[in-house]
Short mmCIF file of C-alpha atoms and ligand atoms in Angstrom, two decimals:
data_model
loop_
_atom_site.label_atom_id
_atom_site.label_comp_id
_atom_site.label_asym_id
_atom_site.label_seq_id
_atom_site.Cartn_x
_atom_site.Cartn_y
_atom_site.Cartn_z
CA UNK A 1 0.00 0.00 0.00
CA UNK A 2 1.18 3.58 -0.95
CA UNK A 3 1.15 6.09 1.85
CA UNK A 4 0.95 9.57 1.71
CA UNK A 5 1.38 10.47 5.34
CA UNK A 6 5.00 11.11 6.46
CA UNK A 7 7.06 7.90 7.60
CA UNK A 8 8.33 8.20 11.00
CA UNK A 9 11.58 8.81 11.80
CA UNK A 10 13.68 6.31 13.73
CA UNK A 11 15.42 7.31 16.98
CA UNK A 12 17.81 6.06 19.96
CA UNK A 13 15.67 5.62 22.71
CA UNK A 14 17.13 5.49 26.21
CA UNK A 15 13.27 4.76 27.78
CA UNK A 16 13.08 1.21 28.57
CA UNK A 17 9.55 -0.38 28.80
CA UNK A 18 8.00 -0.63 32.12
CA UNK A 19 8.50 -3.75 33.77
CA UNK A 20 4.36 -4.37 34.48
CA UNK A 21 3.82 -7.24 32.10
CA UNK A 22 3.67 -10.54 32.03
CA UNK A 23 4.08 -11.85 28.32
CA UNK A 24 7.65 -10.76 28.47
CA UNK A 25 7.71 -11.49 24.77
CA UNK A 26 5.62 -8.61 23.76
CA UNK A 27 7.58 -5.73 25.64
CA UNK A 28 10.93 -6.72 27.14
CA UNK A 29 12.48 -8.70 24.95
CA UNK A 30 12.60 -5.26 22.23
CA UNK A 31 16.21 -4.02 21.94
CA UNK A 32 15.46 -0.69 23.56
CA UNK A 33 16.92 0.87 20.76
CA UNK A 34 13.46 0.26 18.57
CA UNK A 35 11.74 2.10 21.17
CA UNK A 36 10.69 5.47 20.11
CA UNK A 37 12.53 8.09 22.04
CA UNK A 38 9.12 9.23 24.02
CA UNK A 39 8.44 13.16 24.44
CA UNK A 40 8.50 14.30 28.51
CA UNK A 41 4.73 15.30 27.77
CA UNK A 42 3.79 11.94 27.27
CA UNK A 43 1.45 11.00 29.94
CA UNK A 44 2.59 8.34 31.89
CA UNK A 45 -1.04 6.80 32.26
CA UNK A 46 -0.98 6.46 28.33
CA UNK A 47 1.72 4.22 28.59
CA UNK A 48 0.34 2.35 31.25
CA UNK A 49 -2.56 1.67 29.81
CA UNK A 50 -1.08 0.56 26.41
CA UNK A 51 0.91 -1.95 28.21
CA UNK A 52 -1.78 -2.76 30.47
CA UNK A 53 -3.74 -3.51 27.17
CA UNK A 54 -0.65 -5.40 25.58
CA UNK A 55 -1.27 -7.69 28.57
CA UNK A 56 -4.74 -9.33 27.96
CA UNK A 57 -4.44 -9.42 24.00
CA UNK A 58 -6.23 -12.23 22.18
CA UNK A 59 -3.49 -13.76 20.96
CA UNK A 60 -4.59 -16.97 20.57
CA UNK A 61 -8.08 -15.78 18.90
CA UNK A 62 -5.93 -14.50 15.67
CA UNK A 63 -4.72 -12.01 13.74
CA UNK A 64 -7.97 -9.94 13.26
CA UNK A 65 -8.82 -10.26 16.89
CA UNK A 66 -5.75 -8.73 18.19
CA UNK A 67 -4.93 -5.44 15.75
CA UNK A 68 -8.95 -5.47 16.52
CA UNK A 69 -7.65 -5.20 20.34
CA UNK A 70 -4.63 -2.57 19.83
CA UNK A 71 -7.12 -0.26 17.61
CA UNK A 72 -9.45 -0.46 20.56
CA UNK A 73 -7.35 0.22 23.43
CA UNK A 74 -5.04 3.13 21.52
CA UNK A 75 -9.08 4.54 20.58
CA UNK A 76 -9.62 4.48 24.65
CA UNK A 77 -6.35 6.34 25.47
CA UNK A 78 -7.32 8.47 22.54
CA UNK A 79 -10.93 9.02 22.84
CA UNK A 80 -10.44 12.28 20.55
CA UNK A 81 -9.28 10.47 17.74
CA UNK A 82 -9.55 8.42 14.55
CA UNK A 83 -7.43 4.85 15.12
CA UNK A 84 -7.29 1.97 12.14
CA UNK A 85 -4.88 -0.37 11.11
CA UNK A 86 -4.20 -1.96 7.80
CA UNK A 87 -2.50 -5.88 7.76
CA UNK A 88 -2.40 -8.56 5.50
CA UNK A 89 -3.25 -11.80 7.07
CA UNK A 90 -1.00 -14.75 6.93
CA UNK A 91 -1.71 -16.51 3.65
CA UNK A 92 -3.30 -13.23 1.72
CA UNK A 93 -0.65 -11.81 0.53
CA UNK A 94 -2.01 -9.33 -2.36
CA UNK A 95 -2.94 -5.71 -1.58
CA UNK A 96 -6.44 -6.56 -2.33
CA UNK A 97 -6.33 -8.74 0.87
CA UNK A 98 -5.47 -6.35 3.11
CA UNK A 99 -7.82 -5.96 6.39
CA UNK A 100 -8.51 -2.67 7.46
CA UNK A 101 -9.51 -2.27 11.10
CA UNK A 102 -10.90 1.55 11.70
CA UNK A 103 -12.58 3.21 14.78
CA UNK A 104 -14.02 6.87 14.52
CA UNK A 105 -14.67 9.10 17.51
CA UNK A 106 -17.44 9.62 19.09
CA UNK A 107 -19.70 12.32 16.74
CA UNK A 108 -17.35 12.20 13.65
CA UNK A 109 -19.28 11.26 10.77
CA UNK A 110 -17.27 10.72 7.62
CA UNK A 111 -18.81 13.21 5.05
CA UNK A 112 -15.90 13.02 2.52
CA UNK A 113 -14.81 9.08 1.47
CA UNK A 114 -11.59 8.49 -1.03
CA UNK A 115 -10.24 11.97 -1.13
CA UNK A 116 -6.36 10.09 -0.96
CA UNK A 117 -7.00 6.22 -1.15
CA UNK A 118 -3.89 5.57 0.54
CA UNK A 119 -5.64 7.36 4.00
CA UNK A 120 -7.87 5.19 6.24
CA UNK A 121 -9.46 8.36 7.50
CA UNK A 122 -9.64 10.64 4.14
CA UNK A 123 -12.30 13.44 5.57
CA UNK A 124 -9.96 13.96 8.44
CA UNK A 125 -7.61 16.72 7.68
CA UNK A 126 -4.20 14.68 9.57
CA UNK A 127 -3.39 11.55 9.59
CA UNK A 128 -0.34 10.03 10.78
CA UNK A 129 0.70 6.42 9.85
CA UNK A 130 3.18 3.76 11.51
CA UNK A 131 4.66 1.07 9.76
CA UNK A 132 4.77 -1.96 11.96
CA UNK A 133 8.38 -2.64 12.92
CA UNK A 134 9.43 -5.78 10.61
CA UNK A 135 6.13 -6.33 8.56
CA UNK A 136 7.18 -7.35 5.41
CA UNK A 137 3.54 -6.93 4.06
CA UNK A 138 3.32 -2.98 4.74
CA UNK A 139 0.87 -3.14 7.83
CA UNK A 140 0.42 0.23 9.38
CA UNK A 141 -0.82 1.54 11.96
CA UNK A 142 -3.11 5.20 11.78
CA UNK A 143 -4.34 7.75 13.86
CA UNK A 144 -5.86 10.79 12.12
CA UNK A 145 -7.61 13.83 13.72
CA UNK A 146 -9.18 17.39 12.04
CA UNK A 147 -7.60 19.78 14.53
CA UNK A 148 -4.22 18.04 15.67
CA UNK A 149 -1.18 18.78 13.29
CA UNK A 150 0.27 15.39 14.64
CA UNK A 151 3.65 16.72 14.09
CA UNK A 152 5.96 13.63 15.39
CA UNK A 153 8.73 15.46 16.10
CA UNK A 154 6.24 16.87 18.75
CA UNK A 155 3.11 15.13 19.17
CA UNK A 156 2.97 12.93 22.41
CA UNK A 157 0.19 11.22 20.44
CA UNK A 158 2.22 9.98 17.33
CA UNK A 159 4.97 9.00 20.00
CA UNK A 160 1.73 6.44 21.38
CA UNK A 161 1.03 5.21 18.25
CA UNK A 162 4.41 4.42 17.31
CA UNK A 163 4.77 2.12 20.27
CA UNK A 164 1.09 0.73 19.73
CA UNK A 165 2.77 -0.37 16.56
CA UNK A 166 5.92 -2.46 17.69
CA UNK A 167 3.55 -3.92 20.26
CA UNK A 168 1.17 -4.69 17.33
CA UNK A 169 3.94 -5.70 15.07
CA UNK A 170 5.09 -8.40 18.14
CA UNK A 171 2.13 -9.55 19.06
CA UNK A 172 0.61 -10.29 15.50
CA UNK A 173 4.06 -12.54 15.24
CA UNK A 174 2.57 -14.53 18.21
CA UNK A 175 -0.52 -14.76 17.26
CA UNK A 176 0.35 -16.12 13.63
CA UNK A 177 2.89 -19.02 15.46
CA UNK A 178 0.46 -20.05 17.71
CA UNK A 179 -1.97 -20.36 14.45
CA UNK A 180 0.63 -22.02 11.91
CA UNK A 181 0.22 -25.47 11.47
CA UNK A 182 3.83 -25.85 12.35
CA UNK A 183 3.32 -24.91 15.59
CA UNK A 184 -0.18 -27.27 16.21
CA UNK A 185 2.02 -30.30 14.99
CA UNK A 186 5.08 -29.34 17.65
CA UNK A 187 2.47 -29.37 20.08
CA UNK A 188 0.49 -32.30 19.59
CA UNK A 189 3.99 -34.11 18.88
CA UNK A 190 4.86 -32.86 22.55
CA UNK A 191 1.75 -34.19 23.89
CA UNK A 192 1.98 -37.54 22.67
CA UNK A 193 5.25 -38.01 23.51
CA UNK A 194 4.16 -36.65 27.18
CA UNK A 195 1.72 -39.08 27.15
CA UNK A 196 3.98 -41.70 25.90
CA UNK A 197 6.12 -41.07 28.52
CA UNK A 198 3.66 -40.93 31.61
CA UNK A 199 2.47 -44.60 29.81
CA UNK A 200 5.95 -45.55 29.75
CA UNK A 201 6.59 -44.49 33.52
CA UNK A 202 3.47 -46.30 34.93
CA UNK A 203 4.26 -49.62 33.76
CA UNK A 204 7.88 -48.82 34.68
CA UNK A 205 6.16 -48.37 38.06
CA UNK A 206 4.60 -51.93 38.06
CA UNK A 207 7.46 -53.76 36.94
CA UNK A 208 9.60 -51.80 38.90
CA UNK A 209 7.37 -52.75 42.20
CA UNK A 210 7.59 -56.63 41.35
CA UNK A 211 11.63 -56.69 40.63
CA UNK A 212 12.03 -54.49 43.63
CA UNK A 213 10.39 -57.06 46.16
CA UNK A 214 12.44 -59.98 45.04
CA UNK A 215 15.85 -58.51 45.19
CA UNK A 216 15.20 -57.09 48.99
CA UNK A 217 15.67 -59.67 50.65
CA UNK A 218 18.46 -61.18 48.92
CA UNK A 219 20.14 -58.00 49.31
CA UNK A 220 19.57 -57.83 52.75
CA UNK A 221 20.82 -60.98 53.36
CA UNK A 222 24.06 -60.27 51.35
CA UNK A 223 24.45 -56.96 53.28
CA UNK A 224 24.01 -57.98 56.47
CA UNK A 225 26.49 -61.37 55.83
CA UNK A 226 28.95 -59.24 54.50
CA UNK A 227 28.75 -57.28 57.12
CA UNK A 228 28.78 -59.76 59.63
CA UNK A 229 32.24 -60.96 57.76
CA UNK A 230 33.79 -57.81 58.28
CA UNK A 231 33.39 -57.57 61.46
CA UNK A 232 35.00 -60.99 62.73
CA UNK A 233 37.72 -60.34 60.34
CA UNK A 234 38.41 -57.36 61.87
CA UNK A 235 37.56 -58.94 65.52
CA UNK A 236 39.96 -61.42 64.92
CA UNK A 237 42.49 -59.21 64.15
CA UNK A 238 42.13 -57.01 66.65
CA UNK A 239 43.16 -60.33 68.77
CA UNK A 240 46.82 -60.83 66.88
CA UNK A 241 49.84 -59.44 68.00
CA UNK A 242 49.74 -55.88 64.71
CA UNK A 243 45.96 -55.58 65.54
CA UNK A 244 45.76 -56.42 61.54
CA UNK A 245 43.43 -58.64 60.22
CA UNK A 246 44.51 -61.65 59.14
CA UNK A 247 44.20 -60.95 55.43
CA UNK A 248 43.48 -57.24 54.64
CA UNK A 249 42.55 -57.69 50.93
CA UNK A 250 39.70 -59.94 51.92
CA UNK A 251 38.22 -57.87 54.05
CA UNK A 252 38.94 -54.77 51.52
CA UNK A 253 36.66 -57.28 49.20
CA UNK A 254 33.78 -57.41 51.89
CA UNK A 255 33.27 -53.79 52.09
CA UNK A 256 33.22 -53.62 48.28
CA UNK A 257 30.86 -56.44 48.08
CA UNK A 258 28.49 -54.96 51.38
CA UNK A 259 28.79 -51.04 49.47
CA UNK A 260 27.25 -52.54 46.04
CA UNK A 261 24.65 -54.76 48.07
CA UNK A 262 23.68 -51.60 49.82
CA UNK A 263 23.32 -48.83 46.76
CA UNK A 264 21.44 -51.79 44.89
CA UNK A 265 19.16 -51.79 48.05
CA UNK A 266 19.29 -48.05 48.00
CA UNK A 267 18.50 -47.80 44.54
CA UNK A 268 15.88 -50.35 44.49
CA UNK A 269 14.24 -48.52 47.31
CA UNK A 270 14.07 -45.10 45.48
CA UNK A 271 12.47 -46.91 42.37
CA UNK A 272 9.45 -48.25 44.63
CA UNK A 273 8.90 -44.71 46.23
CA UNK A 274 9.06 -43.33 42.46
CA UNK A 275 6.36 -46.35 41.60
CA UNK A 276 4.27 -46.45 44.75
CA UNK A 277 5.39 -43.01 47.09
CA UNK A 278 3.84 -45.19 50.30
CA UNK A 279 -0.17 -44.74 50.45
CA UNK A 280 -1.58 -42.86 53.98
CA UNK A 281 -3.68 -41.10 54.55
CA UNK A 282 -3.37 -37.10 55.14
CA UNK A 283 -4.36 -35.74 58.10
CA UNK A 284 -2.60 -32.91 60.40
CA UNK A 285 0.99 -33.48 60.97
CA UNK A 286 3.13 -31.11 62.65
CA UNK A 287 6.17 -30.20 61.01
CA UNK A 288 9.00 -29.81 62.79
CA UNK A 289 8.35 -33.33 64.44
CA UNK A 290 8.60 -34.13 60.58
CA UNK A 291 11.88 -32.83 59.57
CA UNK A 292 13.12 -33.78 63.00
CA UNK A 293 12.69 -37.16 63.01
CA UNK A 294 14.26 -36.78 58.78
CA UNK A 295 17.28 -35.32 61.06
CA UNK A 296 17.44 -38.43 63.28
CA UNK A 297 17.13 -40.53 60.02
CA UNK A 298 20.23 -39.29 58.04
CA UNK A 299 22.19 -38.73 61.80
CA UNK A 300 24.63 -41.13 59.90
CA UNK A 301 25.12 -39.65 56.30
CA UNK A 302 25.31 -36.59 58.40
CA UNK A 303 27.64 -37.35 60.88
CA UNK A 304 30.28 -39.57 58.31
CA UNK A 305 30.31 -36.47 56.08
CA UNK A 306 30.89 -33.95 59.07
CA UNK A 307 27.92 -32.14 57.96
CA UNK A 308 25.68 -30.00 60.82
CA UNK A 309 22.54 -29.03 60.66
CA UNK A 310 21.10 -25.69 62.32
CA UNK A 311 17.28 -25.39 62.60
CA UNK A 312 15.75 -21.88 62.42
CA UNK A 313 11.89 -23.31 63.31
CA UNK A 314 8.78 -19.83 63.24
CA UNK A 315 7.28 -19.94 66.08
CA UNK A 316 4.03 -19.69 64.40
CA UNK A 317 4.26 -22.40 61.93
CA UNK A 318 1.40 -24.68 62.10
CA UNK A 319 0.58 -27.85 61.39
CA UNK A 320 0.22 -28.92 58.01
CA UNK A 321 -1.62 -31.31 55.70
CA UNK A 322 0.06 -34.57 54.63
CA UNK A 323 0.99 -38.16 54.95
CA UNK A 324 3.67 -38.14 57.74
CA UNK A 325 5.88 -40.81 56.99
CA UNK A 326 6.32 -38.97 52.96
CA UNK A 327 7.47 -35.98 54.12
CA UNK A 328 9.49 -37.36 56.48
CA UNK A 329 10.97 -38.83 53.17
CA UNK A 330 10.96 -35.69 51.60
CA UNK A 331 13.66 -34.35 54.17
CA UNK A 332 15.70 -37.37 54.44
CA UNK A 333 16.46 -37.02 50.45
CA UNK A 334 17.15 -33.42 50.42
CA UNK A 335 19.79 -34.07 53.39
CA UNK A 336 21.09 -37.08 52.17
CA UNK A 337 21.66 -34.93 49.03
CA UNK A 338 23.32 -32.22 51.02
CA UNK A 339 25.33 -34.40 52.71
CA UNK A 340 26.71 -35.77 49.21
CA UNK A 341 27.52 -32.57 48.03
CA UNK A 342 28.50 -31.17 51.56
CA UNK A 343 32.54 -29.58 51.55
CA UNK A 344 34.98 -31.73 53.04
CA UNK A 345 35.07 -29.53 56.00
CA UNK A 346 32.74 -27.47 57.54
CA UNK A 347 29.67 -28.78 55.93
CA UNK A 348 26.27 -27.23 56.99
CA UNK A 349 22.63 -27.57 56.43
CA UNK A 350 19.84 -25.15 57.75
CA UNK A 351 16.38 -25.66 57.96
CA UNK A 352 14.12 -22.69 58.44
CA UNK A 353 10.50 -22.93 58.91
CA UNK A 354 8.05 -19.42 58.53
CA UNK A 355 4.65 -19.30 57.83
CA UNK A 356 2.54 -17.07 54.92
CA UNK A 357 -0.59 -16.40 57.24
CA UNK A 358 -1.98 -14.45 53.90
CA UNK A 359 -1.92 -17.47 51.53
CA UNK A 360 -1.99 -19.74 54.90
CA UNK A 361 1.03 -21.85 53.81
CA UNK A 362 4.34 -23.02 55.42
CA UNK A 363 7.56 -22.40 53.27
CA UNK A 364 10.68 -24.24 54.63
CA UNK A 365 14.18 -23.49 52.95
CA UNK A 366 17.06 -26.12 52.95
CA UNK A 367 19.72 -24.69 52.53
CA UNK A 368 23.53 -26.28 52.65
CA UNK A 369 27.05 -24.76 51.85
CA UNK A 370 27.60 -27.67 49.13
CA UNK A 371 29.10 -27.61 45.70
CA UNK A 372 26.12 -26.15 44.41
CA UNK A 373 23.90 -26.98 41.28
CA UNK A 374 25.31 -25.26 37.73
CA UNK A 375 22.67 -22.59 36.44
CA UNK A 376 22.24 -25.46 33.42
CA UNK A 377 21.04 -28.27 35.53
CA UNK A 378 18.39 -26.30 38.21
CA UNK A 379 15.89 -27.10 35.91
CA UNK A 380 16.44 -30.49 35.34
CA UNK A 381 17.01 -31.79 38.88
CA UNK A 382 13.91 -32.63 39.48
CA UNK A 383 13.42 -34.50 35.79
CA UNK A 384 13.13 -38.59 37.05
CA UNK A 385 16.90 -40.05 36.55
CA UNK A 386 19.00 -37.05 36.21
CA UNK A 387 22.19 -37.40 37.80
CA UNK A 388 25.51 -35.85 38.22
CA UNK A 389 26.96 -38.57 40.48
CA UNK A 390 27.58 -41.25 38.13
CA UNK A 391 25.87 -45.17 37.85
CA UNK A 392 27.06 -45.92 40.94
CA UNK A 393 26.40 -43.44 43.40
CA UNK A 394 23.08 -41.55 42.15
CA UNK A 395 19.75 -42.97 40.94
CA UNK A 396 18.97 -39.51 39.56
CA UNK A 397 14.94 -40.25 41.76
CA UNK A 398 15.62 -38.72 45.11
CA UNK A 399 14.56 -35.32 44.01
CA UNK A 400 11.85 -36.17 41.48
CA UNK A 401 10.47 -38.51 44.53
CA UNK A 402 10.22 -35.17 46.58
CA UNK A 403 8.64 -32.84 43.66
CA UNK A 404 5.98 -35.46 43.46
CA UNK A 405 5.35 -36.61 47.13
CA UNK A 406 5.03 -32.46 47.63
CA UNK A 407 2.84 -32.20 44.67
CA UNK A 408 0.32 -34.59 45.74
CA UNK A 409 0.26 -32.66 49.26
CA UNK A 410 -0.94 -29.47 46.83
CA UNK A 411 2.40 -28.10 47.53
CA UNK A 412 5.67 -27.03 45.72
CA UNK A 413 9.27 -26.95 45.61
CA UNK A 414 11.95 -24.93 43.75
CA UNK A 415 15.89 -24.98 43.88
CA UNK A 416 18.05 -22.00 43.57
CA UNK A 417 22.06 -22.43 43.33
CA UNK A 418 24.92 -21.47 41.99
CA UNK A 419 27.69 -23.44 40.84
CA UNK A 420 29.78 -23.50 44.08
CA UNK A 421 27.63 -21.87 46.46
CA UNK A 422 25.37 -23.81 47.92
CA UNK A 423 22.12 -25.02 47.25
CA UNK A 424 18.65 -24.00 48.90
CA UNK A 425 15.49 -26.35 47.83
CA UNK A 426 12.32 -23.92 48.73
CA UNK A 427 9.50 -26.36 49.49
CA UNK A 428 5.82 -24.99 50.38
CA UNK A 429 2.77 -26.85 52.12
CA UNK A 430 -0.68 -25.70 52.66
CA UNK A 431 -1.49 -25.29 56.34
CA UNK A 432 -4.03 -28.16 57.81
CA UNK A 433 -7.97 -26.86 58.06
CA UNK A 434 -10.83 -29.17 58.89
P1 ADP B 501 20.77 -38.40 42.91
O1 ADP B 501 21.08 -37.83 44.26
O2 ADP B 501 20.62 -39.87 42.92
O3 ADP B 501 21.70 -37.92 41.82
P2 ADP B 501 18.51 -36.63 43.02
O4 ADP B 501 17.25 -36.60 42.22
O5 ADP B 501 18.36 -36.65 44.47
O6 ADP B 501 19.32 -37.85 42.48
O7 ADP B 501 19.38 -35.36 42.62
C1 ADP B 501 19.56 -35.05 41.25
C2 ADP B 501 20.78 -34.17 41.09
O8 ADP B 501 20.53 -32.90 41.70
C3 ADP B 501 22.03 -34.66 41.77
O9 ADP B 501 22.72 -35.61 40.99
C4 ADP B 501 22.83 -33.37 41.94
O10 ADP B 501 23.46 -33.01 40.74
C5 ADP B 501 21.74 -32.34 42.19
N1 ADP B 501 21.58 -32.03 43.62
C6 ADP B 501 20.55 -32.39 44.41
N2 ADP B 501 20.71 -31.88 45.64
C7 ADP B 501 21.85 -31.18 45.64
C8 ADP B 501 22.54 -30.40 46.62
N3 ADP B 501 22.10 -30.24 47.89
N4 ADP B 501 23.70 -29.80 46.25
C9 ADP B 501 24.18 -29.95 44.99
N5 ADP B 501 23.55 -30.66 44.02
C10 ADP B 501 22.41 -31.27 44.34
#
């Protein structure tokens, strides 16, 4: 489409977009250098209210229904004046095609029609036109009045309009992915392979269950004679004149042979909670009983990797909802895990407990001074089987047992970390009530 209106002109902006939305795609992710530099007289409202607006557009309702949207919220900011667009739709890509979107104010009748054909608002005496940023089709945006010059070195209002248009121009770019058929096939892909996966992970979960119940007891049995080994050896050394068992390199085979049994029984014991977490039934249970008892649990991982643990416990946390004997479990894996990553001196763990008496739940943050999780793997910690310990110290469960115990109890959990500095699991429960 020819226009006859003047094209803006480009400037360095050093305004940033306000920080008050929540599709960051729409505003912040701009270079700020696209920004129109924005005139002081600008009200600050208008730009409120345009991002505002950018906030609840119909993006997934199509093209037409969100320039339909921007037209309609810049006519609201604008009440005095004439607001259109002009687009071409994905897959109409002749001039012919094009959609044109207008709003008059309030009163204005149009008594002259196709004075300039390249005008959306021809009996209006200005009209001021912005391309969208990065439209390849020519899509505009317009606002025209009778008595406003809208002079953009000047006007507040062209200033609006430009940003009204690199909000347009971005949003009509979401709107047409989440329309292409590209996009539909990603997502069903994604769901069936979801689905595939939950499929795969419940019948992992029976099998799991069955193979899991006959190797206990045979590696009990193996753990416990092992054990039992070691110990006379070493008895019966103790007795000879060097205080040496008898012969060292047997012995050095036991404990090889009891450490095996035991992370087999450790890891055959972290697939049945993953199957079956253990069934109860909720009722009130008071949490700091809860993580103390997960203290007493772990007192030996704790103690053999000279880790301490301080408890910072609100004095006006409640009781909360829940199956005691899983969240019991819930602590003992995040300080067993703290304990594995603990420093070879000085290792800590704190525990504090607070209540939100707004939202009525309990947060409690673990919190350790352990080699930390790299910024790449916090999200995947709690994925089932992701480890950084190797086959044969971590099952890669522990954590994914904890995000789904808590989720079942309606609550949440989050880890924050750095590489080197620790790691603090945030974990939230809702409060009991009959
Ligand atoms: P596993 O302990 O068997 O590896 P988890 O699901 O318990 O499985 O933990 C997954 C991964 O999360 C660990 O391998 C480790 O990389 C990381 N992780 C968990 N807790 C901590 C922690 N306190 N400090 C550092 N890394 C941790």
């Amino acid at each position: 489409m020819r226009k006859s209106a003047p094209r803006p002109k480009r400037k360095d902006t050093t305004v940033p977009p306000r920080a008050r939305h929540s599709d960051t795609s729409l505003i912040h992710q701009e270079p700020s250098s696209q920004w129109p530099r924005v005139p002081d007289v600008v009200p600050a409202a208008w730009l409120d209210r345009l991002l505002a607006a950018a906030v609840d557009l119909p993006l997934a309702s199509g093209e037409r229904a969100v320039v339909t949207a921007v037209v309609e919220a810049i006519a609201a900011i604008l009440p005095g004046y004439a607001v259109g667009a002009c687009f071409v739709p994905v897959g109409a890509a002749t001039p012919r095609d094009q959609v044109l979107v207008r709003r008059l104010p309030e009163g204005i009748r149009e008594s002259a029609a196709g004075v300039d054909p390249t005008r959306l608002f021809p009996a209006l005496a200005h009209e001021h036109v912005s391309p969208l940023p990065g439209s390849t089709t020519g899509s505009t945006l317009h606002v025209a009045s009778e008595v406003d010059p809208l002079d953009h070195e000047r006007s507040p209002t062209v200033h609006l309009v430009d940003r009204a248009a690199l909000v347009l121009s971005r949003a009509l770019a979401v709107a047409r992915d989440l329309a292409s058929p590209a996009r539909a096939v990603r997502d069903d892909r994604v769901l069936q392979e979801r689905l595939m996966q939950a499929d795969k992970l419940a019948t992992f979960g029976q099998i799991a269950a069955g193979v899991v119940h006959e190797l206990n007891n045979p590696l009990t049995s193996i753990v416990a004679y092992s054990d039992y080994l070691i110990r006379k050896a070493l008895a019966q050394g103790a007795q000879t004149a060097g205080g040496a068992p008898r012969d060292e390199g047997d012995v050095e085979r036991l404990k090889r042979i009891s450490e095996s049994a035991n992370r087999m029984l450790r890891f055959t014991r972290d697939l049945v909670s993953y199957a079956r977490p253990s069934n109860g039934v909720a009722g009130p249970v008071v949490l700091h009983g809860v993580i103390d008892q997960a203290v007493a649990f772990c007192e030996h991982v704790l103690a053999t990797a000279g880790v301490s643990v301080e408890k910072h416990y609100g004095a006006d946390v409640l009781t909360v909802r829940g199956v005691s004997e899983q969240l019991v479990q819930v602590f003992v894996n995040l300080m067993t895990n703290a304990s594995q990553a603990a420093p070879t001196k000085g290792g800590q763990v704190m525990v504090t407990t607070s209540v939100d008496a707004s939202s009525r739940r309990v947060r409690v943050v673990v919190e350790d001074n352990g080699s930390g999780i790299a910024r790449e793997h916090l999200s995947q910690v709690f994925v089932p089987f992701f480890t950084t310990k190797g086959d044969r110290h971590g099952t890669g469960l522990g954590l994914s047992i904890v995000k789904s115990i808590l989720e079942a109890h309606e609550g949440d959990i989050h880890a924050e970390s750095e590489a080197g500095c620790g790691a603090r699991f945030v974990l939230e429960l809702p409060v009991w009530s009959r």
